[in-house]
């Protein structure tokens, strides 16, 4: 049951992590006819994604490790994130680590790496680990994404 739930949630973030947006001017730079509009609206409505303070979403910008960590944590357990009294980013990293999902900034003990570009391979590995409970090789993560319909190339 937990695996099915996480797989469904992970597939929802898959689109949001590659390019994210939402409804008619929820973000100034996302038109209603944007290709991923409905998916992004879903993610926005559920609090998984947030725009920038200037009202934009910046769909062509790279996502950082920290942004992905926050989206994945909001998707899995937004209530825990909202209830924490500590820094939400720190909490999100610690929360995901309890699920066996670790990130470069944590494994290299370098907080500056949280702002590094988070690649599609990084996303695939994080999703695989979240659902399967173990760290995959690069090939395993990519094959898993294809097998679950989360990537087409």
Coordinates of C-alpha atoms in Angstrom, one line a residue:
X1 CA 0.0 0.0 0.0
X2 CA 2.8 2.4 1.0
X3 CA 4.7 1.6 -2.2
X4 CA 1.6 2.2 -4.4
X5 CA 0.9 5.5 -2.7
X6 CA 4.5 6.7 -3.0
X7 CA 4.7 5.6 -6.6
X8 CA 1.6 7.7 -7.4
X9 CA 2.9 10.7 -5.5
X10 CA 6.3 10.4 -7.1
X11 CA 4.8 10.3 -10.6
X12 CA 3.0 13.6 -9.8
X13 CA 6.2 15.3 -8.8
X14 CA 8.0 13.9 -11.9
X15 CA 6.3 16.4 -14.1
X16 CA 6.5 19.2 -11.6
X17 CA 10.2 18.8 -11.1
X18 CA 11.0 19.1 -14.8
X19 CA 8.9 22.1 -15.5
X20 CA 6.3 23.5 -13.2
X21 CA 3.5 26.0 -13.5
X22 CA -0.2 26.5 -12.9
X23 CA -3.5 28.2 -13.7
X24 CA -4.5 31.5 -15.4
X25 CA -2.0 33.8 -14.0
X26 CA -1.4 32.0 -10.8
X27 CA 2.1 32.6 -12.1
X28 CA 2.6 35.6 -14.3
X29 CA 4.8 33.7 -16.7
X30 CA 2.6 30.6 -17.2
X31 CA -0.2 30.9 -19.8
X32 CA -3.4 28.8 -19.5
X33 CA -2.5 26.9 -22.6
X34 CA 0.9 25.9 -21.2
X35 CA 1.6 22.2 -22.0
X36 CA 1.8 21.1 -18.3
X37 CA -0.8 23.5 -17.0
X38 CA -3.2 20.9 -15.6
X39 CA -0.5 19.0 -13.8
X40 CA 1.0 22.1 -12.4
X41 CA -2.3 23.3 -11.3
X42 CA -2.8 20.0 -9.4
X43 CA 0.6 20.4 -7.8
X44 CA 0.0 24.1 -6.9
X45 CA -3.5 23.3 -5.4
X46 CA -1.9 20.7 -3.1
X47 CA 0.9 22.9 -2.1
X48 CA 3.6 20.8 -3.6
X49 CA 5.0 23.6 -5.7
X50 CA 5.3 27.3 -5.1
X51 CA 6.3 30.2 -7.3
X52 CA 8.8 32.9 -6.7
X53 CA 8.1 36.0 -4.6
X54 CA 7.8 38.1 -7.7
X55 CA 4.8 36.1 -8.8
X56 CA 6.6 34.1 -11.5
X57 CA 7.3 30.4 -11.8
X58 CA 10.3 30.5 -14.1
X59 CA 9.5 27.2 -15.9
X60 CA 12.8 27.3 -17.9
X61 CA 15.0 27.7 -14.9
X62 CA 17.0 24.8 -13.5
X63 CA 15.7 23.2 -10.3
X64 CA 18.0 23.0 -7.4
X65 CA 18.5 20.1 -5.0
X66 CA 16.9 22.1 -2.2
X67 CA 13.8 23.0 -4.3
X68 CA 13.3 19.3 -5.2
X69 CA 13.8 18.2 -1.6
X70 CA 11.1 20.7 -0.5
X71 CA 8.6 19.6 -3.3
X72 CA 9.1 15.9 -2.5
X73 CA 8.6 16.5 1.3
X74 CA 5.5 18.6 0.7
X75 CA 4.2 15.8 -1.5
X76 CA 4.8 13.0 1.0
X77 CA 4.0 14.8 4.2
X78 CA 3.1 18.5 4.0
X79 CA 1.6 18.5 7.5
X80 CA 4.9 17.4 9.1
X81 CA 6.8 20.1 7.2
X82 CA 4.3 22.8 8.3
X83 CA 4.4 21.7 11.9
X84 CA 8.1 21.7 12.4
X85 CA 9.6 24.4 14.5
X86 CA 13.0 24.0 12.9
X87 CA 14.2 25.3 9.5
X88 CA 11.9 23.7 6.9
X89 CA 14.8 22.9 4.6
X90 CA 16.8 21.2 7.3
X91 CA 13.7 19.3 8.4
X92 CA 12.9 18.2 4.8
X93 CA 16.4 16.8 4.3
X94 CA 16.2 15.0 7.7
X95 CA 12.7 13.7 6.9
X96 CA 13.7 12.2 3.6
X97 CA 16.8 10.7 5.1
X98 CA 14.5 8.7 7.5
X99 CA 12.9 7.2 4.3
X100 CA 16.4 6.3 3.0
X101 CA 16.6 9.1 0.5
X102 CA 19.8 11.1 0.7
X103 CA 21.2 13.9 -1.4
X104 CA 24.7 15.0 -2.5
X105 CA 24.8 17.9 -0.1
X106 CA 24.1 15.6 2.8
X107 CA 26.4 12.7 1.8
X108 CA 29.2 15.2 1.1
X109 CA 28.4 17.2 4.2
X110 CA 28.4 20.4 2.2
X111 CA 25.3 22.6 2.6
X112 CA 26.4 24.8 -0.4
X113 CA 25.6 21.9 -2.7
X114 CA 21.9 22.4 -1.9
X115 CA 21.9 25.1 -4.5
X116 CA 23.4 22.9 -7.2
X117 CA 21.5 22.0 -10.4
X118 CA 19.4 18.9 -9.8
X119 CA 19.4 16.7 -12.9
X120 CA 16.9 14.3 -14.3
X121 CA 19.1 11.5 -13.2
X122 CA 19.0 12.9 -9.6
X123 CA 15.2 13.0 -9.8
X124 CA 15.1 9.4 -11.0
X125 CA 17.4 8.2 -8.2
X126 CA 15.4 10.0 -5.6
X127 CA 12.1 8.6 -6.8
X128 CA 13.4 5.1 -7.0
X129 CA 14.8 5.3 -3.5
X130 CA 11.6 6.8 -2.1
X131 CA 9.5 4.0 -3.5
X132 CA 11.8 1.0 -3.4
X133 CA 13.7 1.8 -0.2
X134 CA 17.2 1.4 -1.6
X135 CA 19.7 3.3 -3.7
X136 CA 19.8 2.3 -7.3
X137 CA 22.6 2.4 -9.9
X138 CA 22.1 5.0 -12.6
X139 CA 20.8 2.4 -15.0
X140 CA 18.4 0.9 -12.5
X141 CA 17.0 4.4 -11.8
X142 CA 16.5 5.2 -15.5
X143 CA 15.0 1.8 -16.3
X144 CA 12.6 2.1 -13.3
X145 CA 11.4 5.5 -14.5
X146 CA 10.7 4.0 -18.0
X147 CA 9.0 0.9 -16.5
X148 CA 6.7 3.1 -14.4
X149 CA 5.8 5.5 -17.3
X150 CA 7.6 8.4 -15.6
X151 CA 10.0 9.1 -18.4
X152 CA 9.9 8.9 -22.1
X153 CA 13.4 10.0 -22.9

